[in-house]
PDB file of C-alpha atoms in Angstrom:
ATOM      1  CA  MET A  26      86.672 -31.522 275.172  1.00 50.00           C
ATOM      2  CA  ALA A  27      86.158 -28.594 277.545  1.00 51.00           C
ATOM      3  CA  THR A  28      83.247 -28.781 279.958  1.00 56.00           C
ATOM      4  CA  PRO A  29      80.956 -25.748 280.492  1.00 59.00           C
ATOM      5  CA  THR A  30      82.493 -25.207 283.914  1.00 59.00           C
ATOM      6  CA  ASN A  31      86.098 -24.736 282.717  1.00 75.00           C
ATOM      7  CA  ALA A  32      85.375 -23.096 279.333  1.00 78.00           C
ATOM      8  CA  PRO A  33      85.577 -19.508 280.745  1.00 79.00           C
ATOM      9  CA  ALA A  34      88.881 -20.367 282.432  1.00 80.00           C
ATOM     10  CA  LEU A  35      90.294 -21.693 279.153  1.00 81.00           C
ATOM     11  CA  ARG A  36      89.171 -18.540 277.340  1.00 83.00           C
ATOM     12  CA  ARG A  37      90.831 -16.362 279.983  1.00 83.00           C
ATOM     13  CA  LYS A  38      94.030 -18.404 279.687  1.00 82.00           C
ATOM     14  CA  ALA A  39      94.012 -18.072 275.892  1.00 83.00           C
ATOM     15  CA  ARG A  40      93.422 -14.309 276.193  1.00 85.00           C
ATOM     16  CA  HIS A  41      96.319 -13.985 278.637  1.00 85.00           C
ATOM     17  CA  GLU A  42      98.552 -15.964 276.252  1.00 87.00           C
ATOM     18  CA  ARG A  43      97.656 -13.619 273.386  1.00 87.00           C
ATOM     19  CA  LEU A  44      98.304 -10.548 275.522  1.00 86.00           C
ATOM     20  CA  ARG A  45     101.642 -11.925 276.677  1.00 88.00           C
ATOM     21  CA  THR A  46     102.652 -12.707 273.091  1.00 88.00           C
ATOM     22  CA  LEU A  47     101.595  -9.224 272.033  1.00 88.00           C
ATOM     23  CA  GLY A  48     103.672  -7.763 274.856  1.00 89.00           C
ATOM     24  CA  PHE A  49     106.780  -9.578 273.658  1.00 89.00           C
ATOM     25  CA  LEU A  50     106.090  -8.437 270.094  1.00 88.00           C
ATOM     26  CA  SER A  51     105.323  -4.835 271.047  1.00 90.00           C
ATOM     27  CA  PRO A  52     108.903  -3.474 270.670  1.00 91.00           C
ATOM     28  CA  TRP A  53     109.088  -4.836 267.140  1.00 91.00           C
ATOM     29  CA  LEU A  54     105.548  -3.685 266.313  1.00 91.00           C
ATOM     30  CA  VAL A  55     106.274  -0.150 267.549  1.00 92.00           C
ATOM     31  CA  GLY A  56     109.546   0.018 265.621  1.00 92.00           C
ATOM     32  CA  PHE A  57     107.947  -1.390 262.465  1.00 91.00           C
ATOM     33  CA  THR A  58     105.068   1.066 262.646  1.00 91.00           C
ATOM     34  CA  VAL A  59     107.148   4.153 263.427  1.00 92.00           C
ATOM     35  CA  PHE A  60     110.146   3.535 261.176  1.00 91.00           C
ATOM     36  CA  PHE A  61     108.602   1.593 258.275  1.00 91.00           C
ATOM     37  CA  GLY A  62     104.803   1.525 258.209  1.00 92.00           C
ATOM     38  CA  TYR A  63     104.139   5.230 258.758  1.00 94.00           C
ATOM     39  CA  PRO A  64     106.943   6.476 256.437  1.00 93.00           C
ATOM     40  CA  LEU A  65     105.746   4.132 253.684  1.00 93.00           C
ATOM     41  CA  ILE A  66     102.136   5.295 253.988  1.00 95.00           C
ATOM     42  CA  ALA A  67     103.257   8.941 254.085  1.00 94.00           C
ATOM     43  CA  THR A  68     105.408   8.417 250.987  1.00 94.00           C
ATOM     44  CA  VAL A  69     102.450   6.955 249.087  1.00 95.00           C
ATOM     45  CA  TYR A  70     100.270   9.857 250.255  1.00 95.00           C
ATOM     46  CA  PHE A  71     102.699  12.592 249.208  1.00 94.00           C
ATOM     47  CA  SER A  72     103.319  10.921 245.827  1.00 94.00           C
ATOM     48  CA  PHE A  73      99.839  12.127 244.826  1.00 95.00           C
ATOM     49  CA  MET A  74     100.348  15.609 246.248  1.00 94.00           C
ATOM     50  CA  HIS A  75     102.065  18.821 245.247  1.00 93.00           C
ATOM     51  CA  TYR A  76     104.122  19.637 248.336  1.00 92.00           C
ATOM     52  CA  ASN A  77     107.093  21.982 248.658  1.00 89.00           C
ATOM     53  CA  GLN A  78     107.559  21.469 252.446  1.00 86.00           C
ATOM     54  CA  ILE A  79     106.358  25.040 253.071  1.00 87.00           C
ATOM     55  CA  GLU A  80     102.771  25.263 251.854  1.00 89.00           C
ATOM     56  CA  ALA A  81     100.037  22.763 252.607  1.00 91.00           C
ATOM     57  CA  PRO A  82      99.993  19.767 250.221  1.00 92.00           C
ATOM     58  CA  THR A  83      97.428  19.800 247.433  1.00 93.00           C
ATOM     59  CA  PHE A  84      96.120  16.771 245.566  1.00 94.00           C
ATOM     60  CA  VAL A  85      97.366  16.500 241.956  1.00 93.00           C
ATOM     61  CA  GLY A  86      96.498  12.889 241.136  1.00 91.00           C
ATOM     62  CA  LEU A  87      98.989  11.088 238.895  1.00 93.00           C
ATOM     63  CA  ARG A  88     100.809  14.247 237.812  1.00 94.00           C
ATOM     64  CA  ASN A  89     103.932  13.402 239.833  1.00 94.00           C
ATOM     65  CA  TRP A  90     103.988   9.856 238.470  1.00 94.00           C
ATOM     66  CA  ARG A  91     103.676  11.042 234.875  1.00 94.00           C
ATOM     67  CA  TYR A  92     106.418  13.608 235.422  1.00 93.00           C
ATOM     68  CA  VAL A  93     108.864  11.067 236.842  1.00 93.00           C
ATOM     69  CA  LEU A  94     108.137   8.198 234.468  1.00 91.00           C
ATOM     70  CA  GLU A  95     107.609  10.180 231.258  1.00 90.00           C
ATOM     71  CA  GLN A  96     109.146  13.647 231.497  1.00 90.00           C
ATOM     72  CA  MET A  97     112.090  13.573 233.917  1.00 91.00           C
ATOM     73  CA  PRO A  98     115.255  13.432 231.747  1.00 90.00           C
ATOM     74  CA  LEU A  99     117.550  12.168 234.510  1.00 91.00           C
ATOM     75  CA  PHE A 100     115.354   9.295 235.692  1.00 93.00           C
ATOM     76  CA  GLY A 101     116.611   6.915 233.002  1.00 92.00           C
ATOM     77  CA  PRO A 102     120.348   7.515 233.587  1.00 93.00           C
ATOM     78  CA  ALA A 103     119.932   7.384 237.377  1.00 94.00           C
ATOM     79  CA  LEU A 104     117.999   4.110 237.215  1.00 94.00           C
ATOM     80  CA  TRP A 105     120.494   2.599 234.781  1.00 95.00           C
ATOM     81  CA  ASN A 106     123.462   3.590 236.964  1.00 95.00           C
ATOM     82  CA  THR A 107     121.794   2.154 240.064  1.00 95.00           C
ATOM     83  CA  LEU A 108     120.953  -1.168 238.394  1.00 95.00           C
ATOM     84  CA  TRP A 109     124.455  -1.346 236.863  1.00 96.00           C
ATOM     85  CA  LEU A 110     125.997  -0.925 240.298  1.00 95.00           C
ATOM     86  CA  VAL A 111     123.630  -3.517 241.763  1.00 94.00           C
ATOM     87  CA  VAL A 112     124.597  -6.150 239.186  1.00 94.00           C
ATOM     88  CA  VAL A 113     128.322  -5.466 238.881  1.00 96.00           C
ATOM     89  CA  MET A 114     129.207  -4.239 242.355  1.00 96.00           C
ATOM     90  CA  VAL A 115     127.266  -6.873 244.281  1.00 95.00           C
ATOM     91  CA  ALA A 116     128.547  -9.730 242.113  1.00 95.00           C
ATOM     92  CA  LEU A 117     132.187  -8.647 242.339  1.00 96.00           C
ATOM     93  CA  ARG A 118     131.981  -7.943 246.069  1.00 96.00           C
ATOM     94  CA  VAL A 119     130.607 -11.422 246.745  1.00 95.00           C
ATOM     95  CA  VAL A 120     133.198 -13.126 244.533  1.00 95.00           C
ATOM     96  CA  PHE A 121     136.064 -11.007 245.850  1.00 95.00           C
ATOM     97  CA  GLY A 122     134.982 -11.356 249.485  1.00 94.00           C
ATOM     98  CA  LEU A 123     134.683 -15.126 249.135  1.00 94.00           C
ATOM     99  CA  GLY A 124     138.083 -15.314 247.455  1.00 93.00           C
ATOM    100  CA  ILE A 125     139.759 -13.276 250.198  1.00 93.00           C
ATOM    101  CA  GLY A 126     138.020 -15.391 252.832  1.00 92.00           C
ATOM    102  CA  LEU A 127     139.306 -18.596 251.217  1.00 91.00           C
ATOM    103  CA  LEU A 128     142.792 -17.132 250.986  1.00 90.00           C
ATOM    104  CA  VAL A 129     142.966 -16.003 254.611  1.00 89.00           C
ATOM    105  CA  THR A 130     141.577 -19.278 255.988  1.00 88.00           C
ATOM    106  CA  ARG A 131     144.306 -21.222 254.186  1.00 85.00           C
ATOM    107  CA  ILE A 132     147.276 -19.061 255.171  1.00 83.00           C
ATOM    108  CA  LYS A 133     149.599 -20.954 257.499  1.00 77.00           C
ATOM    109  CA  SER A 134     151.440 -18.018 259.086  1.00 79.00           C
ATOM    110  CA  GLY A 135     150.674 -14.350 259.606  1.00 79.00           C
ATOM    111  CA  VAL A 136     146.913 -14.906 259.650  1.00 80.00           C
ATOM    112  CA  GLY A 137     146.296 -12.077 262.121  1.00 83.00           C
ATOM    113  CA  PHE A 138     148.231  -9.589 260.012  1.00 86.00           C
ATOM    114  CA  PHE A 139     146.354 -10.402 256.811  1.00 85.00           C
ATOM    115  CA  ARG A 140     142.981 -10.369 258.551  1.00 87.00           C
ATOM    116  CA  THR A 141     143.729  -6.930 259.952  1.00 88.00           C
ATOM    117  CA  ALA A 142     145.125  -5.626 256.660  1.00 88.00           C
ATOM    118  CA  PHE A 143     142.048  -6.666 254.700  1.00 89.00           C
ATOM    119  CA  TYR A 144     139.575  -5.515 257.356  1.00 90.00           C
ATOM    120  CA  LEU A 145     141.025  -2.086 258.184  1.00 89.00           C
ATOM    121  CA  PRO A 146     139.811  -0.307 254.990  1.00 89.00           C
ATOM    122  CA  TYR A 147     136.233  -1.246 255.887  1.00 90.00           C
ATOM    123  CA  LEU A 148     136.554   0.685 259.164  1.00 91.00           C
ATOM    124  CA  ALA A 149     137.314   3.947 257.353  1.00 90.00           C
ATOM    125  CA  PRO A 150     134.316   6.332 257.244  1.00 91.00           C
ATOM    126  CA  PRO A 151     132.712   6.379 253.767  1.00 91.00           C
ATOM    127  CA  VAL A 152     133.484  10.050 253.141  1.00 90.00           C
ATOM    128  CA  ALA A 153     137.117   9.764 254.245  1.00 91.00           C
ATOM    129  CA  ALA A 154     137.625   6.567 252.239  1.00 91.00           C
ATOM    130  CA  THR A 155     136.145   8.177 249.129  1.00 92.00           C
ATOM    131  CA  VAL A 156     138.291  11.299 249.503  1.00 91.00           C
ATOM    132  CA  ALA A 157     141.437   9.169 249.800  1.00 90.00           C
ATOM    133  CA  PHE A 158     140.450   7.019 246.833  1.00 89.00           C
ATOM    134  CA  VAL A 159     139.707  10.003 244.595  1.00 90.00           C
ATOM    135  CA  PHE A 160     143.106  11.437 245.523  1.00 90.00           C
ATOM    136  CA  LEU A 161     144.867   8.162 244.686  1.00 90.00           C
ATOM    137  CA  LEU A 162     143.130   7.955 241.315  1.00 90.00           C
ATOM    138  CA  ASN A 163     143.465  11.630 240.424  1.00 88.00           C
ATOM    139  CA  PRO A 164     144.676  11.671 236.791  1.00 85.00           C
ATOM    140  CA  GLY A 165     146.921  14.680 237.383  1.00 82.00           C
ATOM    141  CA  THR A 166     148.402  14.255 240.847  1.00 84.00           C
ATOM    142  CA  GLY A 167     147.444  10.738 241.965  1.00 85.00           C
ATOM    143  CA  PRO A 168     150.172   8.116 242.491  1.00 91.00           C
ATOM    144  CA  VAL A 169     148.219   5.332 240.747  1.00 90.00           C
ATOM    145  CA  ASN A 170     148.444   6.937 237.314  1.00 89.00           C
ATOM    146  CA  ASP A 171     152.116   7.751 237.912  1.00 89.00           C
ATOM    147  CA  ILE A 172     152.839   4.101 238.612  1.00 91.00           C
ATOM    148  CA  LEU A 173     150.860   2.971 235.579  1.00 88.00           C
ATOM    149  CA  GLY A 174     152.701   5.530 233.435  1.00 87.00           C
ATOM    150  CA  HIS A 175     156.084   4.193 234.550  1.00 87.00           C
ATOM    151  CA  LEU A 176     154.885   0.705 233.606  1.00 87.00           C
ATOM    152  CA  GLY A 177     153.926   1.889 230.124  1.00 86.00           C
ATOM    153  CA  VAL A 178     150.173   1.575 230.706  1.00 86.00           C
ATOM    154  CA  ASP A 179     147.812   4.243 229.401  1.00 86.00           C
ATOM    155  CA  ALA A 180     146.126   5.327 232.623  1.00 85.00           C
ATOM    156  CA  PRO A 181     142.408   6.212 232.473  1.00 89.00           C
ATOM    157  CA  ASN A 182     140.894   9.370 233.892  1.00 89.00           C
ATOM    158  CA  TRP A 183     138.978   7.330 236.468  1.00 92.00           C
ATOM    159  CA  PHE A 184     136.338   9.530 238.134  1.00 91.00           C
ATOM    160  CA  ASN A 185     136.729  12.219 235.445  1.00 90.00           C
ATOM    161  CA  ASP A 186     135.809   9.823 232.623  1.00 91.00           C
ATOM    162  CA  PRO A 187     132.128   8.796 232.202  1.00 92.00           C
ATOM    163  CA  ALA A 188     133.236   5.348 231.018  1.00 92.00           C
ATOM    164  CA  TRP A 189     135.435   4.764 234.084  1.00 93.00           C
ATOM    165  CA  ALA A 190     133.468   6.528 236.823  1.00 93.00           C
ATOM    166  CA  LYS A 191     131.283   3.560 237.779  1.00 95.00           C
ATOM    167  CA  PRO A 192     134.155   1.016 237.588  1.00 94.00           C
ATOM    168  CA  SER A 193     136.092   3.364 239.891  1.00 94.00           C
ATOM    169  CA  LEU A 194     133.244   3.194 242.403  1.00 95.00           C
ATOM    170  CA  VAL A 195     133.363  -0.594 242.138  1.00 95.00           C
ATOM    171  CA  LEU A 196     137.097  -0.530 242.899  1.00 94.00           C
ATOM    172  CA  LEU A 197     136.341   1.634 245.930  1.00 93.00           C
ATOM    173  CA  SER A 198     133.795  -0.913 247.167  1.00 94.00           C
ATOM    174  CA  LEU A 199     136.258  -3.778 246.662  1.00 93.00           C
ATOM    175  CA  TRP A 200     138.861  -1.878 248.669  1.00 91.00           C
ATOM    176  CA  GLY A 201     136.487  -1.972 251.655  1.00 90.00           C
ATOM    177  CA  ILE A 202     135.627  -5.659 251.350  1.00 91.00           C
ATOM    178  CA  GLY A 203     136.466  -6.419 254.995  1.00 91.00           C
ATOM    179  CA  ASP A 204     132.853  -6.936 256.082  1.00 91.00           C
ATOM    180  CA  LEU A 205     132.180  -9.722 253.594  1.00 93.00           C
ATOM    181  CA  MET A 206     135.605 -11.230 254.243  1.00 93.00           C
ATOM    182  CA  VAL A 207     134.770 -11.699 257.930  1.00 92.00           C
ATOM    183  CA  ILE A 208     131.334 -13.153 257.158  1.00 94.00           C
ATOM    184  CA  PHE A 209     132.711 -15.650 254.643  1.00 94.00           C
ATOM    185  CA  MET A 210     135.621 -16.557 256.928  1.00 92.00           C
ATOM    186  CA  ALA A 211     133.168 -17.508 259.672  1.00 91.00           C
ATOM    187  CA  ALA A 212     131.162 -19.614 257.215  1.00 92.00           C
ATOM    188  CA  LEU A 213     134.255 -21.335 255.783  1.00 92.00           C
ATOM    189  CA  LEU A 214     135.653 -22.162 259.216  1.00 89.00           C
ATOM    190  CA  ASP A 215     132.291 -23.680 260.142  1.00 90.00           C
ATOM    191  CA  VAL A 216     132.407 -26.299 257.362  1.00 89.00           C
ATOM    192  CA  PRO A 217     132.879 -29.743 259.008  1.00 88.00           C
ATOM    193  CA  ARG A 218     136.454 -30.977 258.662  1.00 87.00           C
ATOM    194  CA  ASP A 219     135.361 -34.610 258.374  1.00 89.00           C
ATOM    195  CA  GLN A 220     133.632 -33.832 255.073  1.00 87.00           C
ATOM    196  CA  TYR A 221     136.912 -32.590 253.618  1.00 85.00           C
ATOM    197  CA  GLU A 222     138.661 -35.712 254.879  1.00 85.00           C
ATOM    198  CA  ALA A 223     136.037 -37.944 253.303  1.00 88.00           C
ATOM    199  CA  ALA A 224     136.356 -36.065 250.016  1.00 86.00           C
ATOM    200  CA  GLU A 225     140.140 -36.509 250.079  1.00 86.00           C
ATOM    201  CA  LEU A 226     139.748 -40.257 250.640  1.00 85.00           C
ATOM    202  CA  ASP A 227     137.547 -40.346 247.554  1.00 83.00           C
ATOM    203  CA  GLY A 228     140.278 -38.627 245.550  1.00 85.00           C
ATOM    204  CA  ALA A 229     138.593 -35.217 245.251  1.00 84.00           C
ATOM    205  CA  GLY A 230     140.785 -32.298 244.230  1.00 86.00           C
ATOM    206  CA  PRO A 231     140.532 -28.674 245.411  1.00 85.00           C
ATOM    207  CA  PHE A 232     137.862 -27.781 242.849  1.00 88.00           C
ATOM    208  CA  HIS A 233     135.655 -30.767 243.645  1.00 89.00           C
ATOM    209  CA  LYS A 234     136.031 -30.198 247.396  1.00 88.00           C
ATOM    210  CA  PHE A 235     134.873 -26.622 246.942  1.00 89.00           C
ATOM    211  CA  ARG A 236     132.036 -27.644 244.606  1.00 89.00           C
ATOM    212  CA  TYR A 237     130.637 -30.531 246.646  1.00 89.00           C
ATOM    213  CA  VAL A 238     131.703 -29.707 250.217  1.00 90.00           C
ATOM    214  CA  THR A 239     132.337 -25.986 250.685  1.00 90.00           C
ATOM    215  CA  TRP A 240     129.679 -24.511 248.405  1.00 91.00           C
ATOM    216  CA  PRO A 241     126.654 -26.445 249.781  1.00 89.00           C
ATOM    217  CA  SER A 242     127.662 -25.405 253.302  1.00 90.00           C
ATOM    218  CA  ILE A 243     128.051 -21.685 252.603  1.00 92.00           C
ATOM    219  CA  THR A 244     125.137 -21.113 250.194  1.00 90.00           C
ATOM    220  CA  PRO A 245     122.925 -19.568 252.941  1.00 89.00           C
ATOM    221  CA  ILE A 246     125.712 -17.087 253.680  1.00 92.00           C
ATOM    222  CA  VAL A 247     126.080 -16.318 249.980  1.00 92.00           C
ATOM    223  CA  MET A 248     122.338 -15.673 249.835  1.00 91.00           C
ATOM    224  CA  PHE A 249     122.624 -13.327 252.823  1.00 91.00           C
ATOM    225  CA  ALA A 250     125.533 -11.458 251.212  1.00 93.00           C
ATOM    226  CA  VAL A 251     123.717 -11.072 247.888  1.00 92.00           C
ATOM    227  CA  VAL A 252     120.399  -9.901 249.354  1.00 91.00           C
ATOM    228  CA  THR A 253     121.948  -7.418 251.778  1.00 92.00           C
ATOM    229  CA  GLY A 254     124.304  -6.234 249.040  1.00 93.00           C
ATOM    230  CA  VAL A 255     121.383  -5.550 246.695  1.00 93.00           C
ATOM    231  CA  VAL A 256     119.504  -3.603 249.371  1.00 92.00           C
ATOM    232  CA  GLN A 257     122.577  -1.552 250.307  1.00 93.00           C
ATOM    233  CA  THR A 258     123.513  -0.795 246.693  1.00 94.00           C
ATOM    234  CA  MET A 259     119.959   0.296 245.921  1.00 94.00           C
ATOM    235  CA  GLN A 260     120.582   3.000 248.550  1.00 93.00           C
ATOM    236  CA  TYR A 261     124.029   3.913 247.176  1.00 93.00           C
ATOM    237  CA  TYR A 262     124.480   7.626 247.808  1.00 93.00           C
ATOM    238  CA  THR A 263     127.441   8.907 249.814  1.00 91.00           C
ATOM    239  CA  GLN A 264     130.404   7.521 247.885  1.00 92.00           C
ATOM    240  CA  ALA A 265     129.030   8.431 244.462  1.00 93.00           C
ATOM    241  CA  LEU A 266     128.102  11.956 245.546  1.00 91.00           C
ATOM    242  CA  VAL A 267     131.423  12.691 247.266  1.00 90.00           C
ATOM    243  CA  ALA A 268     133.473  11.215 244.412  1.00 91.00           C
ATOM    244  CA  GLY A 269     131.599  13.271 241.826  1.00 90.00           C
ATOM    245  CA  LYS A 270     131.980  16.510 243.775  1.00 88.00           C
ATOM    246  CA  LEU A 271     135.686  15.997 244.392  1.00 88.00           C
ATOM    247  CA  ALA A 272     136.470  14.930 240.838  1.00 87.00           C
ATOM    248  CA  SER A 273     134.594  17.930 239.418  1.00 84.00           C
ATOM    249  CA  GLY A 274     136.945  20.302 241.239  1.00 77.00           C
ATOM    250  CA  VAL A 275     134.104  22.618 242.263  1.00 68.00           C
ATOM    251  CA  SER A 276     134.641  24.217 245.648  1.00 59.00           C
ATOM    252  CA  VAL A 277     131.736  23.777 248.026  1.00 54.00           C
ATOM    253  CA  GLY A 278     130.768  26.706 250.193  1.00 53.00           C
ATOM    254  CA  PRO A 279     127.726  28.095 251.999  1.00 53.00           C
ATOM    255  CA  GLY A 280     124.729  28.188 249.697  1.00 54.00           C
ATOM    256  CA  THR A 281     126.486  26.239 246.934  1.00 57.00           C
ATOM    257  CA  VAL A 282     124.183  23.817 245.118  1.00 59.00           C
ATOM    258  CA  ILE A 283     125.985  21.213 243.010  1.00 65.00           C
ATOM    259  CA  GLN A 284     124.035  18.908 240.747  1.00 72.00           C
ATOM    260  CA  PRO A 285     125.102  15.300 241.417  1.00 81.00           C
ATOM    261  CA  GLY A 286     126.247  12.828 238.775  1.00 86.00           C
ATOM    262  CA  TYR A 287     129.626  14.163 237.604  1.00 88.00           C
ATOM    263  CA  PRO A 288     130.912  13.352 235.053  1.00 89.00           C
ATOM    264  CA  ASP A 289     128.061  13.528 232.542  1.00 90.00           C
ATOM    265  CA  HIS A 290     125.596  11.909 234.995  1.00 91.00           C
ATOM    266  CA  ALA A 291     127.772   8.760 235.097  1.00 93.00           C
ATOM    267  CA  THR A 292     127.676   8.576 238.917  1.00 93.00           C
ATOM    268  CA  LEU A 293     124.075   9.728 239.353  1.00 94.00           C
ATOM    269  CA  THR A 294     122.007   7.225 241.345  1.00 95.00           C
ATOM    270  CA  VAL A 295     118.322   7.187 242.239  1.00 94.00           C
ATOM    271  CA  PRO A 296     118.942   8.090 245.928  1.00 94.00           C
ATOM    272  CA  GLN A 297     120.905  11.158 244.790  1.00 94.00           C
ATOM    273  CA  LEU A 298     118.014  12.135 242.538  1.00 93.00           C
ATOM    274  CA  VAL A 299     115.580  11.685 245.430  1.00 94.00           C
ATOM    275  CA  TYR A 300     117.646  14.028 247.598  1.00 92.00           C
ATOM    276  CA  SER A 301     118.051  16.564 244.807  1.00 91.00           C
ATOM    277  CA  LEU A 302     114.322  16.665 244.100  1.00 91.00           C
ATOM    278  CA  GLY A 303     113.137  16.621 247.692  1.00 90.00           C
ATOM    279  CA  PHE A 304     115.657  18.854 249.484  1.00 88.00           C
ATOM    280  CA  GLN A 305     117.217  21.027 246.773  1.00 86.00           C
ATOM    281  CA  ASN A 306     114.257  21.591 244.440  1.00 88.00           C
ATOM    282  CA  PHE A 307     111.557  21.068 247.130  1.00 91.00           C
ATOM    283  CA  ASN A 308     109.558  18.779 244.855  1.00 92.00           C
ATOM    284  CA  THR A 309     108.543  16.324 247.548  1.00 93.00           C
ATOM    285  CA  GLY A 310     105.856  14.630 245.455  1.00 94.00           C
ATOM    286  CA  ALA A 311     108.258  13.604 242.681  1.00 94.00           C
ATOM    287  CA  ALA A 312     110.866  12.537 245.260  1.00 94.00           C
ATOM    288  CA  CYS A 313     108.272  10.263 246.886  1.00 95.00           C
ATOM    289  CA  VAL A 314     107.470   8.714 243.506  1.00 95.00           C
ATOM    290  CA  LEU A 315     111.151   7.959 242.942  1.00 95.00           C
ATOM    291  CA  SER A 316     111.385   6.442 246.430  1.00 94.00           C
ATOM    292  CA  LEU A 317     108.427   4.170 245.751  1.00 95.00           C
ATOM    293  CA  VAL A 318     109.865   3.061 242.402  1.00 94.00           C
ATOM    294  CA  LEU A 319     113.173   2.254 244.092  1.00 93.00           C
ATOM    295  CA  PHE A 320     111.365   0.403 246.881  1.00 93.00           C
ATOM    296  CA  ALA A 321     109.340  -1.644 244.376  1.00 94.00           C
ATOM    297  CA  ILE A 322     112.459  -2.616 242.400  1.00 93.00           C
ATOM    298  CA  ALA A 323     114.352  -3.579 245.572  1.00 91.00           C
ATOM    299  CA  MET A 324     111.414  -5.692 246.759  1.00 91.00           C
ATOM    300  CA  ALA A 325     111.069  -7.410 243.381  1.00 91.00           C
ATOM    301  CA  VAL A 326     114.783  -8.229 243.155  1.00 89.00           C
ATOM    302  CA  THR A 327     114.873  -9.469 246.751  1.00 87.00           C
ATOM    303  CA  MET A 328     111.840 -11.701 246.241  1.00 88.00           C
ATOM    304  CA  LEU A 329     113.402 -13.085 243.066  1.00 87.00           C
ATOM    305  CA  LEU A 330     116.616 -13.897 244.900  1.00 85.00           C
ATOM    306  CA  MET A 331     114.751 -15.477 247.800  1.00 81.00           C
ATOM    307  CA  ARG A 332     113.025 -17.959 245.540  1.00 78.00           C
ATOM    308  CA  ARG A 333     114.620 -21.389 245.752  1.00 59.00           C
ATOM    309  CA  ARG A 334     114.818 -21.647 241.993  1.00 52.00           C
ATOM    310  CA  ALA A 335     117.370 -18.801 242.067  1.00 50.00           C
ATOM    311  CA  GLY A 336     119.929 -21.561 242.630  1.00 50.00           C
ATOM    312  CA  LEU A 337     121.658 -20.175 245.699  1.00 51.00           C
ATOM    313  CA  LEU A 338     119.945 -22.519 248.123  1.00 52.00           C
ATOM    314  CA  SER A 339     119.462 -26.222 247.760  1.00 49.00           C
ATOM    315  CA  ALA A 340     116.161 -27.911 248.489  1.00 44.00           C
ATOM    316  CA  GLU A 341     117.482 -29.264 251.783  1.00 50.00           C
ATOM    317  CA  ASP A 342     118.259 -25.782 253.230  1.00 50.00           C
TER     318      ASP A 342
END
C-alpha cells in the first residue's frame, strides 16, 4: 500500500510509463490513422454524398446505397465473380501450394532447381504475367490450343468464353504459386523429425503421418494462407482487367475508355466496378458504397475464418 509521501512519485512513474508506451506505439498509431482510419471515415462520409470530384459534395442520404443495392445492374455479376474467385481460387491455391511444398521437400536431388522453377513465375510482374498467359491461351494463335488440338482435345476459348474466363484466371494464379510454396516449405521443414520417427514406429503410413503429424503442425500456416488469400482476392483487379482487355482485342489509346468485364461481364470484379464508377464515371458516392460493401464482406469472412470452430486451428493452438 502506497503511503501519502510516495503516492505522487508513483503517479509520476505511471504517467511516464504510459507516455513511453504511447511513444513506442506512435508509429503504428500514425500509420493506422493516416492509411486506415481517415480513409475509412472519408469513405463512409462520401457514401452519403453526391460528389463528382469537381464540385463540392452535397448530402443525398441513402440515395447512393439504394442505387448500388437495388438499381445497379452490374453489382450482382461483379459480386458473384468476386465471391466465386474467393472460394475457388483461394482453395485451389492453398491445396496446390501445399502439394508443391510437400513435393519439393521430399525430392532427393535437384531441390534447388525445382524450387527456382516453381518460384520464378511468382516474380513476374502481374501485368507481364497476364499478357504472357493470355498469349499462351489465345484460341487462334496460342500454343496451348495447338497442343491440345494435336492431342485430339477440343480446346476451349479460355478468356474469350464466359464459362472459361474465371477458370483461366484461376490457372493464372496457380502458375504463380511460388509465394505459398515457400511459406508451406518453411512450415513443413519445421515439423519435428522425431514425431515422424515415432509415427513410423507405430506403423503409420504416409496418409496417417500427414493427418496426425504434419497437419496439426502446419494448421496456423494454413490459416494464414487462407485469410491473406481471401483479403487479396477480394481486391482482385489487375489480372482480370488486363486479361479482359487483351482478350477483347480492343486497342487502347489516349482517351479510350473500355468497360471492364470481358467477356459478357465474366471477369468483372467489385474492385473494377469501384474504379469504373469512381474514376471513369466520377460517381464517387456509389464507388464508396461499393468499397464499404466489399470491406464488410471481407471483414465478415475473415472473422468467420478466425473463429476456432472453423476447424483450421485446434484448441491447443
